[in-house]
XYZ file of C-alpha atoms in Angstrom:
325
model
C 25.014 14.777 -4.578
C 21.647 12.755 -3.109
C 18.836 15.274 -4.469
C 16.607 13.584 -0.838
C 19.207 11.121 1.078
C 17.664 9.289 4.264
C 19.078 11.883 6.278
C 17.092 14.794 4.594
C 13.765 12.865 4.828
C 14.084 11.917 8.763
C 14.085 15.912 8.405
C 10.392 15.958 6.691
C 7.172 16.750 9.033
C 5.006 13.378 8.883
C 7.700 11.247 12.203
C 4.261 11.874 14.522
C 3.064 8.971 16.002
C 1.923 5.647 13.329
C -0.212 2.866 14.040
C 0.916 -0.244 13.785
C 0.806 -3.650 13.219
C 1.846 -6.710 11.441
C 1.349 -9.775 8.485
C 3.063 -12.848 9.137
C 2.819 -15.868 6.651
C 3.135 -17.949 9.854
C 0.039 -16.155 12.110
C 2.132 -14.888 14.753
C 0.780 -11.015 13.808
C -2.335 -9.643 13.434
C -2.717 -10.869 9.686
C -1.358 -13.821 7.350
C -2.277 -11.385 4.539
C -1.257 -8.207 3.495
C -4.464 -7.434 2.061
C -6.784 -8.483 4.854
C -4.274 -5.356 6.798
C -4.360 -3.045 4.229
C -8.359 -4.017 4.480
C -8.639 -3.658 8.071
C -7.692 0.071 7.738
C -10.674 3.118 8.180
C -11.778 4.898 4.892
C -10.605 8.148 5.138
C -7.776 7.203 7.315
C -5.682 9.770 8.120
C -3.052 8.868 11.097
C 0.273 7.150 9.209
C -0.594 2.712 9.385
C 2.815 1.472 9.197
C 2.315 -2.059 8.033
C 5.590 -4.258 9.055
C 5.582 -7.422 7.620
C 8.051 -10.823 8.216
C 9.406 -12.651 5.794
C 8.105 -14.940 3.391
C 6.565 -16.010 0.256
C 3.024 -13.900 -0.195
C 1.020 -15.579 -2.971
C -1.461 -12.055 -3.300
C -3.294 -9.494 -5.490
C -2.986 -6.186 -3.754
C -4.665 -3.178 -4.240
C -4.642 -0.611 -1.840
C -8.248 1.247 -2.213
C -8.386 5.068 -3.187
C -9.984 5.883 0.460
C -6.958 4.126 2.450
C -3.955 6.554 2.382
C -1.148 7.454 4.688
C -0.432 3.204 4.052
C 2.976 1.926 4.879
C 4.245 -0.973 3.288
C 7.552 -2.622 4.700
C 9.477 -5.583 4.774
C 13.502 -6.252 6.463
C 16.329 -6.211 4.588
C 16.820 -6.977 2.614
C 14.141 -6.366 -0.444
C 14.184 -10.263 -0.765
C 12.521 -11.165 2.336
C 9.423 -9.870 1.290
C 7.935 -11.662 -2.159
C 4.357 -10.323 -2.676
C 4.276 -12.188 -5.993
C 0.984 -13.735 -9.225
C 1.482 -15.066 -12.720
C -1.035 -12.665 -14.102
C -0.791 -11.022 -18.502
C -3.482 -9.116 -19.629
C -4.238 -5.845 -19.673
C -1.497 -3.393 -17.617
C -4.879 -2.025 -15.557
C -5.818 -4.907 -14.556
C -2.213 -7.248 -14.730
C -0.817 -6.104 -11.764
C 0.190 -7.176 -8.609
C 0.664 -4.750 -6.892
C -1.300 -1.954 -7.694
C -2.135 1.669 -5.367
C -4.587 3.895 -5.508
C -4.365 5.649 -2.478
C -2.642 9.376 -1.620
C 1.035 9.282 0.477
C 1.538 5.601 0.206
C 5.033 3.959 1.010
C 7.078 0.992 0.396
C 10.110 -0.002 2.489
C 12.294 -2.582 1.476
C 9.742 -5.483 -0.429
C 10.039 -7.669 -3.800
C 7.086 -7.581 -6.273
C 6.732 -9.566 -9.141
C 5.339 -10.818 -12.458
C 5.908 -14.393 -13.192
C 4.171 -14.382 -15.964
C 7.214 -14.424 -18.049
C 8.270 -12.729 -21.558
C 5.117 -11.722 -24.751
C 2.499 -10.221 -23.331
C 1.951 -6.881 -20.998
C 2.625 -8.528 -17.383
C 2.697 -5.857 -14.801
C 4.113 -6.320 -10.789
C 3.526 -3.120 -9.697
C 1.321 0.032 -11.072
C 0.618 3.256 -9.191
C -1.969 5.343 -9.659
C -1.795 7.650 -6.954
C -0.423 10.773 -6.271
C 2.740 10.711 -3.687
C 3.844 8.081 -3.327
C 6.927 6.687 -2.594
C 9.736 2.772 -2.766
C 12.415 2.410 -1.026
C 14.776 0.086 -1.775
C 12.109 -2.170 -3.575
C 12.719 -4.993 -5.948
C 10.170 -4.915 -8.752
C 10.263 -7.665 -10.808
C 8.750 -8.595 -14.313
C 8.831 -8.482 -18.818
C 6.175 -6.596 -20.358
C 5.742 -2.855 -18.471
C 7.150 -4.093 -15.707
C 6.518 -0.871 -13.537
C 3.660 1.121 -14.398
C 4.145 4.790 -12.848
C 0.572 5.944 -14.214
C -0.011 8.818 -13.033
C 0.672 12.074 -9.881
C 3.973 12.373 -7.921
C 6.050 9.867 -7.556
C 10.149 8.823 -6.127
C 11.872 5.429 -5.891
C 15.562 5.882 -4.171
C 17.922 2.276 -4.353
C 14.945 0.273 -6.084
C 15.567 -2.371 -8.832
C 13.930 -2.580 -11.702
C 13.794 -4.764 -13.570
C 12.574 -6.076 -16.871
C 12.546 -5.938 -20.898
C 9.555 -4.030 -22.524
C 8.262 -1.047 -22.048
C 9.555 -1.993 -18.616
C 9.198 1.880 -17.622
C 5.595 2.693 -18.575
C 3.013 5.850 -17.658
C 3.016 8.913 -17.563
C 3.013 9.814 -13.694
C 5.935 12.386 -12.422
C 8.540 10.787 -11.268
C 11.939 10.893 -9.660
C 14.389 8.188 -9.868
C 17.655 7.806 -7.793
C 20.429 5.257 -7.407
C 17.818 3.324 -8.722
C 19.634 0.337 -11.513
C 17.341 -0.470 -13.965
C 18.065 -4.269 -15.527
C 17.546 -4.912 -19.129
C 16.089 -8.267 -20.094
C 15.756 -7.568 -23.627
C 17.406 -9.515 -26.874
C 16.681 -6.952 -28.543
C 15.837 -3.140 -28.584
C 13.573 -3.144 -25.858
C 12.932 -0.343 -24.300
C 13.240 0.739 -20.573
C 11.208 3.805 -21.053
C 7.256 4.376 -22.686
C 6.872 7.518 -21.028
C 2.911 8.611 -22.005
C 2.621 12.370 -21.647
C 0.664 13.715 -24.164
C 0.546 17.702 -24.506
C 2.897 20.118 -23.763
C 0.881 21.311 -20.331
C 1.347 18.533 -18.385
C 4.134 18.945 -15.711
C 4.502 15.246 -15.584
C 8.125 12.758 -16.942
C 10.065 10.355 -15.863
C 13.573 11.579 -14.083
C 16.693 9.225 -13.051
C 19.484 10.794 -11.092
C 23.026 8.666 -10.242
C 21.056 5.281 -11.529
C 22.548 2.158 -13.031
C 21.930 0.962 -16.440
C 22.812 -2.300 -16.910
C 21.580 -5.901 -19.178
C 21.812 -8.690 -21.025
C 21.603 -8.299 -24.079
C 20.918 -4.559 -25.775
C 18.948 -2.430 -25.353
C 17.361 1.430 -26.595
C 16.795 3.991 -23.428
C 13.304 4.702 -24.242
C 10.643 5.432 -26.784
C 7.355 8.175 -26.469
C 3.861 6.155 -25.990
C 3.000 9.730 -25.486
C 3.844 12.929 -28.534
C 5.537 14.678 -25.434
C 7.345 11.650 -24.288
C 10.114 13.079 -21.427
C 13.318 11.212 -19.836
C 15.835 12.535 -18.597
C 18.753 10.596 -17.922
C 21.658 12.329 -15.710
C 24.458 11.520 -13.960
C 23.999 8.417 -14.571
C 26.225 4.555 -15.097
C 25.138 2.910 -19.196
C 26.398 -0.627 -19.338
C 27.354 -0.937 -23.179
C 23.307 -2.876 -23.238
C 22.637 0.571 -24.482
C 22.288 0.438 -28.346
C 23.650 3.353 -29.389
C 21.076 5.352 -30.683
C 19.301 5.159 -28.125
C 16.385 6.894 -28.559
C 14.021 5.039 -30.886
C 11.120 7.077 -32.494
C 8.126 4.236 -31.972
C 8.104 4.350 -35.995
C 6.105 7.034 -35.444
C 9.092 10.753 -37.036
C 6.482 13.517 -35.948
C 7.476 12.374 -32.611
C 11.301 12.976 -33.014
C 9.794 17.064 -33.141
C 7.487 16.794 -29.684
C 9.502 14.622 -27.114
C 11.912 15.161 -25.022
C 14.593 13.165 -24.729
C 17.663 14.354 -22.890
C 20.734 13.021 -21.010
C 23.581 14.468 -18.746
C 26.600 14.263 -18.006
C 26.576 10.097 -18.410
C 28.708 7.739 -18.251
C 30.345 3.666 -18.858
C 30.576 2.312 -22.025
C 26.822 2.953 -23.444
C 26.837 6.799 -22.075
C 27.980 8.288 -25.656
C 26.045 9.975 -27.549
C 28.127 10.549 -31.441
C 25.663 8.359 -32.594
C 21.769 9.196 -30.729
C 19.716 9.575 -32.224
C 19.215 13.992 -33.718
C 17.047 14.629 -32.642
C 17.613 14.260 -29.075
C 20.306 16.295 -26.793
C 22.686 16.594 -23.965
C 21.737 19.414 -21.441
C 23.837 22.675 -20.201
C 24.738 22.856 -16.820
C 23.156 25.395 -16.755
C 19.578 23.836 -17.748
C 20.166 20.539 -16.383
C 19.666 22.126 -12.972
C 16.088 22.456 -12.380
C 16.508 18.375 -12.737
C 18.318 18.409 -10.126
C 16.436 20.730 -7.812
C 14.287 18.697 -5.063
C 10.853 20.466 -5.915
C 11.055 19.048 -9.101
C 8.092 17.123 -8.211
C 8.161 19.122 -5.320
C 8.664 15.686 -3.208
C 10.500 17.357 -0.557
C 7.061 18.829 1.706
C 5.892 15.446 1.211
C 8.455 11.967 1.551
C 8.756 10.512 4.673
C 10.698 8.732 6.681
C 9.424 5.623 8.869
C 7.933 7.155 12.241
C 10.397 7.471 15.012
C 7.236 6.211 17.621
C 4.179 4.108 17.143
C 0.867 2.973 18.896
C 0.659 -0.479 18.708
C -2.704 -2.418 19.022
C -5.021 -5.794 19.963
C -6.640 -7.369 16.949
C -9.611 -6.488 18.603
C -8.807 -3.165 17.825
C -8.341 -3.469 14.145
C -12.230 -4.730 13.541
C -12.325 -1.073 11.149
C -11.171 1.118 13.280
C -7.667 1.167 12.562
C -6.590 5.063 11.186
C -9.012 6.418 12.894
C -8.218 9.825 14.841
C -7.944 8.392 18.505
C -9.343 11.608 21.083
C-alpha cells in the first residue's frame, strides 16, 4: 500500500493559486535559463511559484537559495525530456549540479545529472533544506550521486543511479516506489547515512522500492556511527551482496548502526548470510516506518496547484513571489 500516493497528495493543503512562469531554451518562455527564473523570485518569497521547464538540455549549475521557499520546478513527463546537466568533481558541497537550500521546494519530472564519471566525488543533487519533495525525477552520477544532506525529504517514483555511497547524508527521508540502480562492479554501497547521535531523528527509509545493478553492491555502510537505514517491501535483485551491510572498517559502528529489513523479496533479499549486526524487523516494529507521519510529510507534501496566476515578462523584475494585495 502506498504511503502517500498521488491521490492522497491532492487532499493536502497548499492547493492555492500559484504564480506560473516558463523556462524555454528556444526563447519562447519568460526565461531561457532555469537559474534566471529562480533569481527572479523575490527574497523571503511567500507564494507558490510554479516554474514550467520546456523540454531541452540545460547545462547549468543550479542553486535554490535559502531565502526563496515555495518554488516548484517542473518538467513534463517523462523526466528525460528536461535534463539539467554538468560535468564537475570536487568536494561534495561544491560539486553538485543542483543544490536546494530553500524550504518547501518541489521538483517534478526532471533529470538531474553529473556526467563526471567514476573515481571522484561528483554530486548530481544536494538537498540541504527542510520539506523538499521530488516526484518522478532521475538523479544520475557515480560517487555521492544524491547528497541527501539535512532536513525532511520525500522521494516518490524516482530513479537514482550511482556506484559508491550514491545516496548519502543525514536527512530524514522517505523513498517510496523508487528505483535504485547500482553501477558498482565490486563492493560499492548504495547508502552512506550520516546519523551521528542516537538523539538525531534522521535516517533513510525505503518502501516498495526496487534495487538493480550491473554486478554487485552493498545496501549500505555507516558514514555516521549511528547510521540508520530501513528497507521494507523492496525488490532486491541478485546485485545485492549476501552480507548486505559493511561497517566501513570500524567494528565499533556495528553496535550503534541501525540497519533493518522487512519483507523484502527477490534473489538478493535473503537474510541468512546478512551481517550479524543487522536484522529483520517484526510486523510490530515496522509499523512506525510505514506510517505517513514518519517524517511529518503528511502536513507538507503538496500537489501541483490547480490554479495559476500568469505574469508577463515585465512583471518578473524582482516581483515574482511578492504577496499581492
